[in-house]
mmCIF file of C-alpha atoms and ligand atoms in Angstrom:
data_model
loop_
_atom_site.group_PDB
_atom_site.id
_atom_site.type_symbol
_atom_site.label_atom_id
_atom_site.label_comp_id
_atom_site.label_asym_id
_atom_site.label_seq_id
_atom_site.Cartn_x
_atom_site.Cartn_y
_atom_site.Cartn_z
ATOM 1 C CA UNK A 16 2.148 21.009 -27.795
ATOM 2 C CA UNK A 17 0.340 17.648 -28.441
ATOM 3 C CA UNK A 18 1.417 16.570 -25.310
ATOM 4 C CA UNK A 19 0.732 19.556 -23.395
ATOM 5 C CA UNK A 20 -3.146 19.084 -24.688
ATOM 6 C CA UNK A 21 -2.756 16.250 -23.596
ATOM 7 C CA UNK A 22 -1.243 17.218 -19.764
ATOM 8 C CA UNK A 23 -4.794 19.733 -19.860
ATOM 9 C CA UNK A 24 -7.325 17.120 -20.322
ATOM 10 C CA UNK A 25 -5.237 14.585 -17.670
ATOM 11 C CA UNK A 26 -5.402 17.292 -15.320
ATOM 12 C CA UNK A 27 -9.224 18.596 -16.048
ATOM 13 C CA UNK A 28 -10.027 14.603 -15.542
ATOM 14 C CA UNK A 29 -8.443 14.315 -12.048
ATOM 15 C CA UNK A 30 -9.737 17.865 -11.524
ATOM 16 C CA UNK A 31 -13.350 16.187 -12.399
ATOM 17 C CA UNK A 32 -12.439 13.431 -10.372
ATOM 18 C CA UNK A 33 -11.535 14.944 -7.247
ATOM 19 C CA UNK A 34 -14.814 17.149 -7.758
ATOM 20 C CA UNK A 35 -17.149 14.692 -8.180
ATOM 21 C CA UNK A 36 -15.957 13.162 -4.781
ATOM 22 C CA UNK A 37 -14.118 10.261 -5.934
ATOM 23 C CA UNK A 38 -12.238 8.998 -3.192
ATOM 24 C CA UNK A 39 -8.683 8.094 -2.050
ATOM 25 C CA UNK A 40 -6.973 4.854 -2.630
ATOM 26 C CA UNK A 41 -5.144 4.810 0.444
ATOM 27 C CA UNK A 42 -1.506 3.338 -0.222
ATOM 28 C CA UNK A 43 -1.359 3.000 3.438
ATOM 29 C CA UNK A 44 -4.084 1.322 4.536
ATOM 30 C CA UNK A 45 -3.729 1.919 7.533
ATOM 31 C CA UNK A 46 -6.473 0.608 9.582
ATOM 32 C CA UNK A 47 -5.189 -2.606 8.295
ATOM 33 C CA UNK A 48 -1.597 -2.306 10.056
ATOM 34 C CA UNK A 49 -0.825 -2.986 13.586
ATOM 35 C CA UNK A 50 -3.058 -5.830 13.453
ATOM 36 C CA UNK A 51 -3.097 -7.499 16.916
ATOM 37 C CA UNK A 52 -4.630 -11.254 15.949
ATOM 38 C CA UNK A 53 -5.798 -12.793 13.618
ATOM 39 C CA UNK A 54 -4.724 -11.324 10.844
ATOM 40 C CA UNK A 55 -1.268 -12.127 9.121
ATOM 41 C CA UNK A 56 1.681 -10.409 8.051
ATOM 42 C CA UNK A 57 0.475 -10.181 4.721
ATOM 43 C CA UNK A 58 -2.077 -6.925 5.338
ATOM 44 C CA UNK A 59 -0.601 -4.271 5.014
ATOM 45 C CA UNK A 60 0.278 -5.463 2.005
ATOM 46 C CA UNK A 61 -0.943 -2.596 -0.650
ATOM 47 C CA UNK A 62 -4.050 -3.168 -2.202
ATOM 48 C CA UNK A 63 -2.365 -3.577 -5.700
ATOM 49 C CA UNK A 64 0.018 -2.232 -8.387
ATOM 50 C CA UNK A 65 -2.399 0.832 -7.992
ATOM 51 C CA UNK A 66 -2.361 1.760 -4.767
ATOM 52 C CA UNK A 67 -1.042 5.284 -4.997
ATOM 53 C CA UNK A 68 -3.317 6.311 -8.224
ATOM 54 C CA UNK A 69 -6.219 8.594 -8.353
ATOM 55 C CA UNK A 70 -8.711 6.611 -8.962
ATOM 56 C CA UNK A 71 -11.460 7.720 -11.041
ATOM 57 C CA UNK A 72 -14.320 5.562 -11.205
ATOM 58 C CA UNK A 73 -16.262 5.146 -14.700
ATOM 59 C CA UNK A 74 -18.692 7.486 -14.151
ATOM 60 C CA UNK A 75 -19.068 8.120 -17.576
ATOM 61 C CA UNK A 76 -19.172 5.032 -19.434
ATOM 62 C CA UNK A 77 -23.016 3.939 -20.437
ATOM 63 C CA UNK A 78 -22.936 0.717 -20.649
ATOM 64 C CA UNK A 79 -25.373 -0.619 -22.421
ATOM 65 C CA UNK A 80 -27.150 -3.501 -20.037
ATOM 66 C CA UNK A 81 -28.578 -6.788 -20.698
ATOM 67 C CA UNK A 82 -30.457 -6.212 -17.988
ATOM 68 C CA UNK A 83 -32.719 -10.130 -16.959
ATOM 69 C CA UNK A 84 -35.902 -10.569 -17.052
ATOM 70 C CA UNK A 85 -37.248 -9.625 -14.123
ATOM 71 C CA UNK A 86 -40.446 -7.788 -12.756
ATOM 72 C CA UNK A 87 -38.936 -4.672 -10.952
ATOM 73 C CA UNK A 88 -41.972 -4.067 -8.668
ATOM 74 C CA UNK A 89 -42.645 -6.031 -6.054
ATOM 75 C CA UNK A 90 -43.434 -9.494 -7.001
ATOM 76 C CA UNK A 91 -44.530 -12.515 -5.256
ATOM 77 C CA UNK A 92 -41.740 -14.583 -5.039
ATOM 78 C CA UNK A 93 -39.383 -12.647 -4.787
ATOM 79 C CA UNK A 94 -37.050 -11.876 -0.922
ATOM 80 C CA UNK A 95 -39.151 -9.467 1.085
ATOM 81 C CA UNK A 96 -42.798 -10.177 0.153
ATOM 82 C CA UNK A 97 -42.358 -13.894 0.506
ATOM 83 C CA UNK A 98 -40.223 -13.785 4.291
ATOM 84 C CA UNK A 99 -41.062 -10.697 5.350
ATOM 85 C CA UNK A 100 -40.064 -9.521 8.592
ATOM 86 C CA UNK A 101 -37.082 -11.433 9.886
ATOM 87 C CA UNK A 102 -36.158 -12.318 13.000
ATOM 88 C CA UNK A 103 -33.538 -14.061 15.691
ATOM 89 C CA UNK A 104 -34.601 -16.843 16.929
ATOM 90 C CA UNK A 105 -31.015 -18.632 18.794
ATOM 91 C CA UNK A 106 -28.080 -18.667 16.835
ATOM 92 C CA UNK A 107 -30.716 -18.358 13.868
ATOM 93 C CA UNK A 108 -31.941 -16.061 11.783
ATOM 94 C CA UNK A 109 -35.774 -16.773 10.779
ATOM 95 C CA UNK A 110 -38.224 -15.427 8.550
ATOM 96 C CA UNK A 111 -42.018 -14.446 9.171
ATOM 97 C CA UNK A 112 -42.959 -18.109 8.870
ATOM 98 C CA UNK A 113 -39.808 -19.037 12.294
ATOM 99 C CA UNK A 114 -38.469 -20.900 9.289
ATOM 100 C CA UNK A 115 -33.951 -20.691 9.324
ATOM 101 C CA UNK A 116 -34.103 -17.794 6.268
ATOM 102 C CA UNK A 117 -29.940 -16.628 5.252
ATOM 103 C CA UNK A 118 -28.996 -13.896 3.637
ATOM 104 C CA UNK A 119 -27.045 -13.422 0.786
ATOM 105 C CA UNK A 120 -25.407 -10.476 -1.700
ATOM 106 C CA UNK A 121 -23.258 -7.617 -2.707
ATOM 107 C CA UNK A 122 -22.031 -4.885 -0.164
ATOM 108 C CA UNK A 123 -21.481 -1.524 -1.686
ATOM 109 C CA UNK A 124 -18.393 0.282 -1.305
ATOM 110 C CA UNK A 125 -18.714 3.907 -0.485
ATOM 111 C CA UNK A 126 -21.870 4.756 -1.505
ATOM 112 C CA UNK A 127 -20.322 8.555 -2.605
ATOM 113 C CA UNK A 128 -17.372 7.558 -3.696
ATOM 114 C CA UNK A 129 -19.639 5.095 -6.049
ATOM 115 C CA UNK A 130 -22.865 6.911 -5.707
ATOM 116 C CA UNK A 131 -23.147 5.504 -9.463
ATOM 117 C CA UNK A 132 -23.338 1.545 -8.771
ATOM 118 C CA UNK A 133 -26.529 2.067 -6.424
ATOM 119 C CA UNK A 134 -29.279 1.967 -9.669
ATOM 120 C CA UNK A 135 -32.064 0.328 -10.442
ATOM 121 C CA UNK A 136 -30.554 -1.791 -12.967
ATOM 122 C CA UNK A 137 -27.313 -3.167 -10.893
ATOM 123 C CA UNK A 138 -29.317 -4.237 -7.815
ATOM 124 C CA UNK A 139 -31.754 -6.713 -10.443
ATOM 125 C CA UNK A 140 -28.952 -7.490 -11.911
ATOM 126 C CA UNK A 141 -27.837 -8.892 -8.652
ATOM 127 C CA UNK A 142 -31.539 -10.221 -7.443
ATOM 128 C CA UNK A 143 -31.818 -12.241 -10.823
ATOM 129 C CA UNK A 144 -28.672 -13.248 -12.450
ATOM 130 C CA UNK A 145 -27.328 -13.200 -9.213
ATOM 131 C CA UNK A 146 -29.625 -14.565 -6.911
ATOM 132 C CA UNK A 147 -29.274 -13.012 -4.140
ATOM 133 C CA UNK A 148 -31.766 -11.339 -1.564
ATOM 134 C CA UNK A 149 -29.545 -8.733 0.223
ATOM 135 C CA UNK A 150 -27.911 -4.968 -0.524
ATOM 136 C CA UNK A 151 -24.729 -3.790 1.793
ATOM 137 C CA UNK A 152 -24.849 0.151 2.308
ATOM 138 C CA UNK A 153 -21.879 0.887 3.161
ATOM 139 C CA UNK A 154 -22.040 4.796 4.185
ATOM 140 C CA UNK A 155 -18.730 5.451 5.105
ATOM 141 C CA UNK A 156 -18.157 7.667 8.525
ATOM 142 C CA UNK A 157 -14.982 9.200 8.557
ATOM 143 C CA UNK A 158 -12.348 8.050 6.217
ATOM 144 C CA UNK A 159 -9.136 9.739 7.466
ATOM 145 C CA UNK A 160 -11.190 12.722 6.522
ATOM 146 C CA UNK A 161 -12.074 12.273 3.123
ATOM 147 C CA UNK A 162 -14.853 14.775 2.292
ATOM 148 C CA UNK A 163 -17.132 12.865 0.578
ATOM 149 C CA UNK A 164 -17.304 10.544 4.195
ATOM 150 C CA UNK A 165 -20.992 10.913 5.931
ATOM 151 C CA UNK A 166 -18.932 13.789 8.676
ATOM 152 C CA UNK A 167 -18.258 15.697 6.223
ATOM 153 C CA UNK A 168 -21.302 14.870 3.281
ATOM 154 C CA UNK A 169 -24.418 14.337 5.744
ATOM 155 C CA UNK A 170 -27.342 15.446 3.439
ATOM 156 C CA UNK A 171 -25.190 14.174 0.340
ATOM 157 C CA UNK A 172 -24.430 10.510 2.182
ATOM 158 C CA UNK A 173 -28.031 10.342 3.689
ATOM 159 C CA UNK A 174 -29.372 10.666 0.397
ATOM 160 C CA UNK A 175 -27.560 7.963 -1.700
ATOM 161 C CA UNK A 176 -28.327 5.505 1.094
ATOM 162 C CA UNK A 177 -31.487 6.648 0.842
ATOM 163 C CA UNK A 178 -31.372 5.865 -2.729
ATOM 164 C CA UNK A 179 -30.127 2.443 -2.148
ATOM 165 C CA UNK A 180 -33.013 1.870 0.413
ATOM 166 C CA UNK A 181 -36.173 2.925 -1.663
ATOM 167 C CA UNK A 182 -34.380 0.541 -4.573
ATOM 168 C CA UNK A 183 -34.200 -2.802 -2.174
ATOM 169 C CA UNK A 184 -37.965 -1.677 -0.929
ATOM 170 C CA UNK A 185 -39.174 -1.335 -4.788
ATOM 171 C CA UNK A 186 -36.877 -4.208 -5.604
ATOM 172 C CA UNK A 187 -38.390 -6.761 -2.617
ATOM 173 C CA UNK A 188 -34.820 -7.002 -1.803
ATOM 174 C CA UNK A 189 -33.472 -6.566 2.178
ATOM 175 C CA UNK A 190 -31.085 -3.568 2.691
ATOM 176 C CA UNK A 191 -28.525 -3.180 5.774
ATOM 177 C CA UNK A 192 -28.129 0.744 6.091
ATOM 178 C CA UNK A 193 -24.501 -0.321 7.714
ATOM 179 C CA UNK A 194 -22.756 2.693 9.880
ATOM 180 C CA UNK A 195 -18.789 2.200 8.273
ATOM 181 C CA UNK A 196 -17.112 2.877 10.995
ATOM 182 C CA UNK A 197 -13.564 2.083 10.197
ATOM 183 C CA UNK A 198 -12.052 5.346 10.853
ATOM 184 C CA UNK A 199 -12.357 6.233 13.561
ATOM 185 C CA UNK A 200 -11.929 2.639 15.410
ATOM 186 C CA UNK A 201 -13.944 3.315 18.055
ATOM 187 C CA UNK A 202 -17.636 3.657 17.306
ATOM 188 C CA UNK A 203 -17.991 5.991 20.310
ATOM 189 C CA UNK A 204 -16.395 9.025 19.189
ATOM 190 C CA UNK A 205 -19.194 9.789 17.168
ATOM 191 C CA UNK A 206 -22.363 8.216 19.691
ATOM 192 C CA UNK A 207 -24.582 11.419 19.137
ATOM 193 C CA UNK A 208 -24.245 11.564 15.779
ATOM 194 C CA UNK A 209 -25.036 7.829 15.190
ATOM 195 C CA UNK A 210 -27.916 8.725 17.708
ATOM 196 C CA UNK A 211 -29.058 11.207 15.739
ATOM 197 C CA UNK A 212 -28.034 9.409 12.088
ATOM 198 C CA UNK A 213 -30.506 6.164 13.771
ATOM 199 C CA UNK A 214 -33.001 7.711 15.420
ATOM 200 C CA UNK A 215 -34.190 9.190 11.816
ATOM 201 C CA UNK A 216 -33.303 6.524 9.714
ATOM 202 C CA UNK A 217 -35.541 4.411 11.706
ATOM 203 C CA UNK A 218 -38.002 6.784 11.580
ATOM 204 C CA UNK A 219 -38.256 6.754 8.819
ATOM 205 C CA UNK A 220 -37.775 3.161 7.394
ATOM 206 C CA UNK A 221 -39.888 1.444 11.058
ATOM 207 C CA UNK A 222 -42.505 0.079 8.573
ATOM 208 C CA UNK A 223 -40.309 -1.421 6.344
ATOM 209 C CA UNK A 224 -39.427 -4.952 6.688
ATOM 210 C CA UNK A 225 -36.442 -4.769 4.427
ATOM 211 C CA UNK A 226 -34.226 -2.762 6.738
ATOM 212 C CA UNK A 227 -31.376 -4.629 8.898
ATOM 213 C CA UNK A 228 -29.303 -1.972 11.007
ATOM 214 C CA UNK A 229 -25.318 -2.288 11.629
ATOM 215 C CA UNK A 230 -24.290 0.139 13.774
ATOM 216 C CA UNK A 231 -20.970 -0.359 13.285
ATOM 217 C CA UNK A 232 -19.088 -1.670 10.891
ATOM 218 C CA UNK A 233 -15.428 -2.574 12.200
ATOM 219 C CA UNK A 234 -14.149 -1.085 15.153
ATOM 220 C CA UNK A 235 -10.312 -0.893 16.050
ATOM 221 C CA UNK A 236 -7.236 0.104 16.964
ATOM 222 C CA UNK A 237 -8.279 -0.881 20.339
ATOM 223 C CA UNK A 238 -11.946 0.236 20.838
ATOM 224 C CA UNK A 239 -12.839 -2.803 23.638
ATOM 225 C CA UNK A 240 -15.920 -5.498 23.636
ATOM 226 C CA UNK A 241 -16.519 -3.922 27.534
ATOM 227 C CA UNK A 242 -15.128 -0.523 27.256
ATOM 228 C CA UNK A 243 -16.494 1.469 23.828
ATOM 229 C CA UNK A 244 -18.099 -1.371 21.665
ATOM 230 C CA UNK A 245 -21.268 -2.348 24.403
ATOM 231 C CA UNK A 246 -21.608 1.308 25.737
ATOM 232 C CA UNK A 247 -21.952 2.065 22.529
ATOM 233 C CA UNK A 248 -24.480 -0.204 20.678
ATOM 234 C CA UNK A 249 -26.621 0.308 24.952
ATOM 235 C CA UNK A 250 -27.024 4.007 23.532
ATOM 236 C CA UNK A 251 -27.514 3.340 19.653
ATOM 237 C CA UNK A 252 -30.425 0.193 19.931
ATOM 238 C CA UNK A 253 -32.561 1.397 22.888
ATOM 239 C CA UNK A 254 -32.780 3.985 19.665
ATOM 240 C CA UNK A 255 -33.550 2.048 16.533
ATOM 241 C CA UNK A 256 -35.718 0.290 18.649
ATOM 242 C CA UNK A 257 -38.277 3.168 19.340
ATOM 243 C CA UNK A 258 -39.306 3.004 16.398
ATOM 244 C CA UNK A 259 -38.680 0.098 15.367
ATOM 245 C CA UNK A 260 -38.943 -2.704 17.482
ATOM 246 C CA UNK A 261 -38.161 -4.835 15.500
ATOM 247 C CA UNK A 262 -35.778 -4.827 13.350
ATOM 248 C CA UNK A 263 -32.936 -7.640 13.382
ATOM 249 C CA UNK A 264 -29.435 -5.133 14.101
ATOM 250 C CA UNK A 265 -26.016 -6.358 13.718
ATOM 251 C CA UNK A 266 -23.353 -4.889 15.821
ATOM 252 C CA UNK A 267 -19.502 -4.589 15.244
ATOM 253 C CA UNK A 268 -16.773 -6.728 17.440
ATOM 254 C CA UNK A 269 -14.028 -5.600 18.559
ATOM 255 C CA UNK A 270 -10.802 -5.730 16.583
ATOM 256 C CA UNK A 271 -12.216 -5.235 12.677
ATOM 257 C CA UNK A 272 -14.505 -7.334 14.081
ATOM 258 C CA UNK A 273 -12.894 -10.880 14.320
ATOM 259 C CA UNK A 274 -13.275 -11.117 18.110
ATOM 260 C CA UNK A 275 -16.970 -12.226 18.649
ATOM 261 C CA UNK A 276 -16.384 -14.598 21.122
ATOM 262 C CA UNK A 277 -15.739 -11.187 23.587
ATOM 263 C CA UNK A 278 -19.360 -10.704 22.591
ATOM 264 C CA UNK A 279 -20.683 -14.331 23.294
ATOM 265 C CA UNK A 280 -18.681 -13.912 26.971
ATOM 266 C CA UNK A 281 -21.016 -10.926 27.310
ATOM 267 C CA UNK A 282 -23.585 -10.698 25.303
ATOM 268 C CA UNK A 283 -26.473 -8.062 24.773
ATOM 269 C CA UNK A 284 -29.604 -7.584 26.770
ATOM 270 C CA UNK A 285 -31.627 -7.498 23.121
ATOM 271 C CA UNK A 286 -33.770 -9.562 20.899
ATOM 272 C CA UNK A 287 -33.335 -9.853 16.745
ATOM 273 C CA UNK A 288 -29.048 -8.762 17.804
ATOM 274 C CA UNK A 289 -26.656 -11.081 15.647
ATOM 275 C CA UNK A 290 -22.917 -10.266 16.029
ATOM 276 C CA UNK A 291 -20.460 -9.237 13.112
ATOM 277 C CA UNK A 292 -17.407 -11.385 12.496
ATOM 278 C CA UNK A 293 -16.197 -10.483 9.115
ATOM 279 C CA UNK A 294 -12.744 -12.690 7.273
ATOM 280 C CA UNK A 295 -10.858 -11.996 3.917
ATOM 281 C CA UNK A 296 -10.916 -15.632 3.303
ATOM 282 C CA UNK A 297 -6.308 -15.482 2.251
ATOM 283 C CA UNK A 298 -6.220 -14.036 5.267
ATOM 284 C CA UNK A 299 -7.764 -15.429 7.687
ATOM 285 C CA UNK A 300 -8.671 -19.033 7.840
ATOM 286 C CA UNK A 301 -9.472 -22.095 9.653
ATOM 287 C CA UNK A 302 -8.245 -19.364 13.303
ATOM 288 C CA UNK A 303 -11.520 -18.302 12.788
ATOM 289 C CA UNK A 304 -12.983 -20.888 11.607
ATOM 290 C CA UNK A 305 -12.556 -22.511 14.989
ATOM 291 C CA UNK A 306 -14.448 -18.431 16.099
ATOM 292 C CA UNK A 307 -16.980 -18.722 15.054
ATOM 293 C CA UNK A 308 -17.796 -23.431 15.066
ATOM 294 C CA UNK A 309 -17.470 -22.523 19.032
ATOM 295 C CA UNK A 310 -18.989 -19.049 19.275
ATOM 296 C CA UNK A 311 -22.372 -20.796 17.255
ATOM 297 C CA UNK A 312 -21.906 -23.710 19.271
ATOM 298 C CA UNK A 313 -21.794 -21.418 22.184
ATOM 299 C CA UNK A 314 -24.700 -20.049 21.021
ATOM 300 C CA UNK A 315 -24.080 -16.969 19.431
ATOM 301 C CA UNK A 316 -25.937 -15.517 16.102
ATOM 302 C CA UNK A 317 -23.422 -14.100 13.882
ATOM 303 C CA UNK A 318 -23.503 -12.556 11.102
ATOM 304 C CA UNK A 319 -21.047 -12.568 7.943
ATOM 305 C CA UNK A 320 -22.053 -8.743 6.494
ATOM 306 C CA UNK A 321 -18.687 -8.050 4.856
ATOM 307 C CA UNK A 322 -15.696 -10.330 3.668
ATOM 308 C CA UNK A 323 -13.275 -10.650 0.946
ATOM 309 C CA UNK A 324 -11.903 -13.273 -1.139
ATOM 310 C CA UNK A 325 -8.006 -11.551 -1.148
ATOM 311 C CA UNK A 326 -6.419 -10.506 1.452
ATOM 312 C CA UNK A 327 -8.051 -8.151 4.792
ATOM 313 C CA UNK A 328 -5.889 -5.072 2.427
ATOM 314 C CA UNK A 329 -8.512 -5.238 -0.160
ATOM 315 C CA UNK A 330 -5.558 -6.001 -2.614
ATOM 316 C CA UNK A 331 -2.830 -9.148 -2.734
ATOM 317 C CA UNK A 332 -4.397 -12.366 -5.083
ATOM 318 C CA UNK A 333 -7.743 -13.936 -4.782
ATOM 319 C CA UNK A 334 -7.551 -17.668 -2.186
ATOM 320 C CA UNK A 335 -11.316 -19.001 -3.350
ATOM 321 C CA UNK A 336 -9.887 -22.028 -2.322
ATOM 322 C CA UNK A 337 -10.248 -20.543 0.985
ATOM 323 C CA UNK A 338 -13.466 -18.055 0.249
ATOM 324 C CA UNK A 339 -15.156 -21.838 -0.535
ATOM 325 C CA UNK A 340 -14.165 -23.672 3.137
ATOM 326 C CA UNK A 341 -15.381 -20.104 4.622
ATOM 327 C CA UNK A 342 -18.888 -20.342 2.840
ATOM 328 C CA UNK A 343 -19.305 -23.711 2.436
ATOM 329 C CA UNK A 344 -18.760 -24.166 6.448
ATOM 330 C CA UNK A 345 -21.439 -20.898 6.915
ATOM 331 C CA UNK A 346 -24.303 -21.824 4.130
ATOM 332 C CA UNK A 347 -23.909 -25.224 6.590
ATOM 333 C CA UNK A 348 -24.834 -22.913 9.685
ATOM 334 C CA UNK A 349 -27.265 -20.963 8.030
ATOM 335 C CA UNK A 350 -24.480 -17.576 8.449
ATOM 336 C CA UNK A 351 -25.996 -14.901 6.186
ATOM 337 C CA UNK A 352 -22.859 -13.421 4.223
ATOM 338 C CA UNK A 353 -22.254 -9.919 1.999
ATOM 339 C CA UNK A 354 -18.931 -9.665 -0.103
ATOM 340 C CA UNK A 355 -17.187 -6.674 -0.580
ATOM 341 C CA UNK A 356 -17.527 -4.839 -2.422
ATOM 342 C CA UNK A 357 -19.902 -3.330 -5.211
ATOM 343 C CA UNK A 358 -17.360 -1.378 -7.342
ATOM 344 C CA UNK A 359 -15.284 -0.833 -10.395
ATOM 345 C CA UNK A 360 -12.055 0.104 -7.982
ATOM 346 C CA UNK A 361 -8.841 -1.370 -9.270
ATOM 347 C CA UNK A 362 -8.665 -3.374 -6.357
ATOM 348 C CA UNK A 363 -8.693 -7.908 -6.125
ATOM 349 C CA UNK A 364 -11.882 -6.780 -3.639
ATOM 350 C CA UNK A 365 -13.985 -5.055 -6.085
ATOM 351 C CA UNK A 366 -16.807 -7.902 -8.280
ATOM 352 C CA UNK A 367 -16.306 -5.397 -11.628
ATOM 353 C CA UNK A 368 -14.116 -4.348 -14.286
ATOM 354 C CA UNK A 369 -13.696 -0.623 -15.069
ATOM 355 C CA UNK A 370 -14.886 -1.656 -18.571
ATOM 356 C CA UNK A 371 -17.470 -3.384 -16.781
ATOM 357 C CA UNK A 372 -19.838 -0.444 -15.875
ATOM 358 C CA UNK A 373 -22.423 0.323 -13.038
ATOM 359 C CA UNK A 374 -25.299 -0.279 -14.872
ATOM 360 C CA UNK A 375 -25.886 -4.409 -14.360
ATOM 361 C CA UNK A 376 -26.248 -7.103 -16.803
ATOM 362 C CA UNK A 377 -22.735 -7.631 -16.717
ATOM 363 C CA UNK A 378 -21.014 -11.028 -18.203
ATOM 364 C CA UNK A 379 -18.171 -11.854 -17.061
ATOM 365 C CA UNK A 380 -15.546 -10.023 -18.789
ATOM 366 C CA UNK A 381 -17.647 -7.746 -17.243
ATOM 367 C CA UNK A 382 -16.719 -8.491 -13.549
ATOM 368 C CA UNK A 383 -13.219 -9.434 -11.769
ATOM 369 C CA UNK A 384 -11.265 -12.916 -10.853
ATOM 370 C CA UNK A 385 -13.723 -11.864 -7.604
ATOM 371 C CA UNK A 386 -17.027 -10.485 -9.088
ATOM 372 C CA UNK A 387 -16.457 -13.753 -11.609
ATOM 373 C CA UNK A 388 -16.482 -16.465 -8.518
ATOM 374 C CA UNK A 389 -19.429 -14.716 -6.256
ATOM 375 C CA UNK A 390 -21.370 -14.626 -9.252
ATOM 376 C CA UNK A 391 -20.652 -18.145 -10.275
ATOM 377 C CA UNK A 392 -21.163 -19.429 -6.668
ATOM 378 C CA UNK A 393 -24.343 -16.892 -6.012
ATOM 379 C CA UNK A 394 -26.140 -18.587 -8.940
ATOM 380 C CA UNK A 395 -24.785 -22.350 -7.880
ATOM 381 C CA UNK A 396 -25.132 -22.452 -4.183
HETATM 382 C C1 LIG B 424 -11.149 -0.612 2.191
HETATM 383 C C2 LIG B 424 -11.296 -0.131 0.909
HETATM 384 C C3 LIG B 424 -10.917 0.768 -0.139
HETATM 385 C C4 LIG B 424 -10.407 2.325 0.380
HETATM 386 C C5 LIG B 424 -10.302 1.418 1.973
HETATM 387 C C6 LIG B 424 -10.366 3.140 2.704
HETATM 388 O O1 LIG B 424 -11.807 -1.451 -0.200
HETATM 389 O O2 LIG B 424 -10.626 0.866 -1.682
HETATM 390 O O3 LIG B 424 -9.612 2.777 0.341
HETATM 391 O O4 LIG B 424 -11.422 0.279 2.757
HETATM 392 O O5 LIG B 424 -10.535 2.871 3.714
HETATM 393 C C7 LIG B 424 -11.914 -3.769 5.722
HETATM 394 C C8 LIG B 424 -13.518 -2.624 5.931
HETATM 395 C C9 LIG B 424 -13.624 -1.747 4.155
HETATM 396 C C10 LIG B 424 -11.601 -1.659 3.557
HETATM 397 C C11 LIG B 424 -12.376 -3.860 3.385
HETATM 398 C C12 LIG B 424 -10.563 -3.828 2.451
HETATM 399 O O6 LIG B 424 -14.677 -2.643 6.194
HETATM 400 O O7 LIG B 424 -13.653 -0.670 4.942
HETATM 401 O O8 LIG B 424 -12.579 -1.306 1.854
HETATM 402 N N1 LIG B 424 -11.787 -4.361 4.701
HETATM 403 O O9 LIG B 424 -9.606 -2.927 3.117
HETATM 404 N N2 LIG B 424 -11.981 -5.022 6.569
HETATM 405 C C13 LIG B 424 -11.242 -5.725 5.828
HETATM 406 C C14 LIG B 424 -11.447 -4.952 4.681
#
């Protein structure tokens, strides 16, 4: 009887989790397979021992958060009121006064999978305790037909994304609106949807210097610069520009945003464009750092809109010595970066432990190894 009762409770929890749109941790992590360049074999490892289970985000916990002190409204000295509209000058992101300026912060996980992390206390903690100035809002487009992604849940995705942008505006932080292409690997596949989305969102936020647009997270599966990404960008960028002429726009690059050299040899002809380079520190090392250095020397403005301290599957072990090499280089080159991810999923890359809750004020015992390390990095560098 007891056993059956337990089963019933478990089934009920699983059903609620499904209804709440919890995402499946795809153990195959198919996007990390078949990488042609820059990836080691580690990437095909599954992300964790838990990788085949359903992950149940901690929607129900009501952790008491000890919030950092700080004004939750726009206050002098906070990022956007101090630095204003950003733009790109040469390889540098610069602020309204033309001074080099670096954005550093966390990326959310899939917004509709971990919506509870989009709240004021969490973002305020990132601003005032973690010392960050940007939040990247990752809106998955069509992740292996997951019902909660944009293609299957446009309004729900928009709602949580806009909540994130509004919070950043309220807290005077920068916000990156990330059209999180991973599947399909070719951003051209949903060009019409991207145009419709970016037209409407850039109209809505045309007056907000807070907003940065990232039009395709990680093209992959053979989507080339010339054949797919550049033509896609040439359709989407003018739509954003028509509404928001001076916004900074980040463009993904081939092979999961690693082949920035393709962009250098055939750049886009618009102003205020940055090209995405992504790394996962236990997979991508000197080769990719050398590519970064040579592309920056060649004049390419680069934005590391996503990186992990672990391997490219989001799992495996953390490699903090490689992460430190990466972030020291990025700081030296004034390159902005966002860490994947603000979520409590049971995978190495997620910053918060299941017991940590979503409401900010996290202490070390509520953070994963990666979360502890990255918080300390942001606070001390
Ligand atoms: C991963 C998430 C994982 C989720 C998977 C879905 O961490 O929970 O199941 O996506 O496909 C990226 C991607 C990013 C990946 C991350 C780790 O931009 O979406 O998130 N990663 O695999 N590029 C390299 C690694």
